Coordinates of N, CA and C in Angstrom, one line a residue:
M2 N -1.4 5.7 17.6 CA -0.9 5.5 19.0 C -0.7 3.9 19.1
L3 N 0.3 3.6 19.7 CA 0.7 2.2 19.9 C 0.5 2.0 21.4
I4 N -0.2 1.0 21.9 CA -0.6 0.8 23.4 C -0.1 -0.7 23.7
L5 N 0.6 -0.9 24.6 CA 1.1 -2.2 25.0 C 0.5 -2.5 26.3
K6 N -0.4 -3.4 26.6 CA -1.1 -3.8 27.8 C -0.6 -5.1 28.2
Y7 N -0.4 -5.1 29.6 CA 0.4 -6.3 30.4 C 0.0 -6.1 31.8
E8 N 0.3 -7.4 32.5 CA 0.4 -7.3 33.8 C 1.9 -7.6 34.2
R9 N 2.2 -6.9 35.4 CA 3.5 -6.9 35.8 C 3.5 -6.9 37.4
R10 N 4.5 -7.6 38.1 CA 4.6 -7.7 39.5 C 5.1 -6.5 40.0
N11 N 4.5 -5.9 41.1 CA 5.0 -4.7 41.6 C 6.1 -5.1 42.7
F12 N 6.6 -4.1 43.5 CA 7.6 -4.4 44.4 C 7.2 -5.5 45.5
F13 N 5.9 -5.4 45.8 CA 5.2 -6.6 46.7 C 4.8 -7.7 46.2
G14 N 5.1 -7.9 45.1 CA 4.8 -9.1 44.4 C 3.4 -9.3 43.9
K15 N 2.6 -8.3 44.0 CA 1.2 -8.4 43.4 C 1.1 -8.0 42.0
H16 N 0.2 -8.5 41.2 CA 0.1 -8.2 39.8 C -0.7 -6.9 39.7
V17 N -0.2 -6.1 38.8 CA -0.5 -4.7 38.5 C -0.8 -4.6 37.0
Y18 N -2.0 -4.2 36.5 CA -2.3 -4.0 35.1 C -1.7 -2.7 34.7
T19 N -0.9 -2.8 33.6 CA -0.2 -1.7 33.1 C -0.4 -1.5 31.6
E20 N -0.5 -0.1 31.3 CA -0.6 0.1 29.8 C 0.6 1.3 29.6
D21 N 1.4 0.8 28.7 CA 2.3 1.9 28.1 C 1.8 2.3 26.6
N22 N 2.1 3.6 26.3 CA 1.7 4.0 25.1 C 2.5 5.0 24.5
I23 N 2.6 5.2 23.1 CA 3.4 6.0 22.6 C 2.7 6.7 21.3
Y24 N 2.7 7.9 21.2 CA 2.1 8.7 20.0 C 3.3 8.6 18.9
D25 N 2.7 8.7 17.6 CA 3.7 8.6 16.7 C 4.8 7.6 16.7
Q26 N 4.4 6.3 16.7 CA 5.3 5.3 16.9 C 6.2 5.0 15.7
T27 N 7.4 4.7 15.9 CA 8.3 4.3 14.8 C 8.4 2.7 14.6
K28 N 9.2 2.4 13.6 CA 9.3 1.1 13.3 C 10.0 0.3 14.4
E29 N 11.0 1.0 15.0 CA 11.7 0.6 16.2 C 10.8 0.1 17.5
D30 N 9.8 1.2 17.7 CA 8.9 1.0 18.9 C 7.9 -0.1 18.6
V31 N 7.5 -0.4 17.3 CA 6.6 -1.5 17.0 C 7.6 -2.8 17.2
K32 N 8.7 -2.8 16.7 CA 9.6 -4.0 16.8 C 9.8 -4.4 18.2
K33 N 10.0 -3.4 19.1 CA 10.1 -3.7 20.5 C 8.8 -4.2 21.2
A34 N 7.7 -3.8 20.7 CA 6.4 -4.2 21.3 C 6.2 -5.7 21.0
F35 N 6.4 -6.0 19.5 CA 6.2 -7.4 19.1 C 7.4 -8.3 19.7
L36 N 8.5 -7.7 20.0 CA 9.4 -8.6 20.7 C 9.0 -9.0 22.2
F37 N 8.4 -8.1 22.9 CA 7.8 -8.2 24.0 C 6.7 -9.2 24.0
L38 N 5.9 -9.1 23.2 CA 4.7 -9.8 22.9 C 5.1 -11.3 22.5
S39 N 6.1 -11.5 21.7 CA 6.6 -12.8 21.4 C 7.3 -13.6 22.6
R40 N 7.5 -12.9 23.8 CA 8.2 -13.7 25.0 C 7.1 -13.7 25.9
N41 N 6.0 -13.2 25.9 CA 5.0 -13.2 27.0 C 3.6 -13.4 26.5
H42 N 3.0 -14.3 27.2 CA 1.7 -14.8 26.7 C 0.4 -14.0 27.3
D43 N 0.7 -13.1 28.1 CA -0.3 -12.3 28.6 C -0.2 -10.8 28.3
V44 N 0.1 -10.6 26.9 CA 0.5 -9.1 26.4 C -0.6 -8.9 25.4
T45 N -0.9 -7.6 25.4 CA -1.8 -7.3 24.1 C -1.3 -6.0 23.5
I46 N -1.2 -6.0 22.2 CA -0.8 -4.8 21.6 C -1.9 -4.2 20.8
E47 N -2.1 -2.9 20.9 CA -3.3 -2.2 20.2 C -2.6 -1.0 19.4
I48 N -2.9 -1.0 18.1 CA -2.6 0.2 17.3 C -3.9 0.8 16.9
Q49 N -4.0 2.0 17.5 CA -5.3 2.7 17.3 C -5.5 3.2 15.9
E50 N -4.5 3.6 15.2 CA -4.7 3.9 13.8 C -5.3 2.8 12.8
E51 N -5.0 1.6 13.2 CA -5.5 0.6 12.5 C -6.8 0.0 13.1
H52 N -7.2 0.5 14.3 CA -8.2 -0.1 15.2 C -8.2 -1.6 15.1
T53 N -6.9 -2.0 15.6 CA -6.5 -3.5 15.7 C -5.7 -3.8 16.9
V54 N -6.2 -4.9 17.4 CA -5.5 -5.5 18.7 C -5.0 -6.8 18.5
Y55 N -3.7 -7.1 18.9 CA -3.0 -8.3 18.7 C -2.8 -8.9 20.0
F56 N -3.1 -10.2 20.1 CA -3.1 -11.0 21.4 C -2.9 -12.5 21.4
W57 N -2.4 -13.0 22.3 CA -2.3 -14.5 22.4 C -3.7 -14.8 23.0
D58 N -4.5 -15.7 22.3 CA -6.0 -16.0 22.8 C -5.8 -17.0 24.0
C59 N -4.8 -18.0 24.0 CA -4.5 -18.8 25.1 C -3.2 -19.2 25.0
V60 N -2.8 -20.0 26.2 CA -1.3 -20.5 26.2 C -1.1 -21.4 25.0
D61 N -2.0 -22.1 24.6 CA -1.7 -23.1 23.6 C -1.5 -22.4 22.3
D62 N -2.2 -21.2 21.8 CA -1.9 -20.4 20.7 C -0.4 -19.9 21.0
F63 N -0.1 -19.3 22.1 CA 1.3 -18.9 22.4 C 2.3 -19.9 22.0
D64 N 2.2 -21.2 22.5 CA 3.1 -22.3 22.1 C 3.0 -22.6 20.7
N65 N 2.0 -22.4 19.9 CA 1.9 -22.8 18.7 C 2.2 -21.6 17.7
R66 N 2.4 -20.4 18.3 CA 2.8 -19.0 17.5 C 1.6 -18.8 16.7
K67 N 0.3 -18.8 17.1 CA -0.8 -18.3 16.5 C -1.5 -17.2 17.0
L68 N -1.3 -16.0 16.7 CA -1.7 -14.8 17.0 C -3.2 -14.3 16.7
T69 N -3.8 -13.9 17.6 CA -5.3 -13.5 17.4 C -5.3 -12.1 16.9
V70 N -6.0 -11.8 15.8 CA -5.8 -10.3 15.4 C -7.2 -9.9 15.3
R71 N -7.7 -9.0 16.3 CA -9.1 -8.5 16.2 C -9.1 -7.1 15.7
K72 N -9.8 -6.9 14.6 CA -9.9 -5.7 13.9 C -11.2 -5.1 14.0
F73 N -11.4 -4.0 14.7 CA -12.6 -3.3 14.9 C -13.1 -2.6 13.8
F74 N -14.4 -2.6 13.5 CA -15.1 -1.8 12.5 C -14.9 -0.4 12.9
T75 N -14.9 0.7 11.9 CA -14.7 2.1 12.3 C -16.0 2.7 12.9
D76 N -17.1 2.0 12.8 CA -18.3 2.5 13.5 C -18.1 2.0 15.1
K77 N -17.3 1.1 15.4 CA -17.0 0.6 16.8 C -18.2 -0.1 17.3
I78 N -18.9 -0.7 16.3 CA -20.2 -1.6 16.8 C -19.7 -3.0 16.9
G79 N -18.8 -3.4 16.2 CA -18.4 -4.7 15.9 C -17.1 -4.9 15.7
Y80 N -16.6 -6.2 15.6 CA -15.2 -6.5 15.1 C -15.0 -7.8 14.5
E81 N -14.1 -8.0 13.7 CA -13.7 -9.5 13.0 C -12.6 -9.8 13.6
E82 N -12.5 -11.1 13.7 CA -11.2 -11.7 14.5 C -10.7 -12.8 13.7
E83 N -9.3 -13.1 13.7 CA -8.8 -14.1 13.0 C -7.5 -14.6 13.7
K84 N -7.1 -15.8 13.5 CA -5.8 -16.3 14.0 C -4.9 -16.5 13.0
K85 N -3.6 -15.9 13.0 CA -2.7 -15.9 12.0 C -1.3 -16.1 12.5
P86 N -0.4 -16.8 11.8 CA 0.9 -17.0 12.4 C 1.6 -15.8 12.7
F87 N 2.2 -15.9 13.8 CA 2.9 -14.7 14.5 C 3.8 -14.0 13.4
E88 N 4.7 -14.8 12.8 CA 5.6 -14.2 12.0 C 5.1 -13.5 10.8
S89 N 3.9 -14.0 10.2 CA 3.3 -13.4 9.1 C 2.7 -12.1 9.6
V90 N 2.2 -12.1 10.7 CA 1.7 -10.8 11.2 C 2.8 -9.7 11.4
K91 N 3.7 -10.2 12.0 CA 5.0 -9.2 12.2 C 5.4 -8.7 10.9
K92 N 5.5 -9.6 9.8 CA 5.9 -9.0 8.7 C 5.1 -8.1 8.1
E93 N 3.7 -8.3 8.1 CA 2.8 -7.2 7.7 C 2.8 -5.9 8.2
I94 N 3.0 -6.0 9.6 CA 3.1 -4.6 10.3 C 4.4 -4.0 10.0
Y95 N 5.4 -4.7 10.1 CA 6.6 -4.0 9.8 C 6.7 -3.3 8.5
K96 N 6.0 -3.9 7.5 CA 6.0 -3.2 6.0 C 5.4 -1.9 6.2
E97 N 4.5 -1.7 7.1 CA 3.7 -0.3 7.2 C 4.5 0.6 7.7
Y98 N 5.6 0.5 8.3 CA 6.4 1.6 9.0 C 7.7 1.7 8.1

């Protein structure tokens, strides 16, 4: 399952936390999600099958295109985290679909 997490403004101008998800995502779905991530610094992508979350850790990382990749261990007790160039992460993910 692909989950896109972000805040949006509602009709009254207030920020609303939103999660959009899709089961059995295609390469096009993943491309759309990463395009949205590339344009917004407050977006998180989670791919549940990989136990991985992709996000901009801070605005400086967004400006420098350094994406934080947090991979959770399958026992769900811990995780490992690293910063990678956005373009290389995109290429890795696209290869899988």
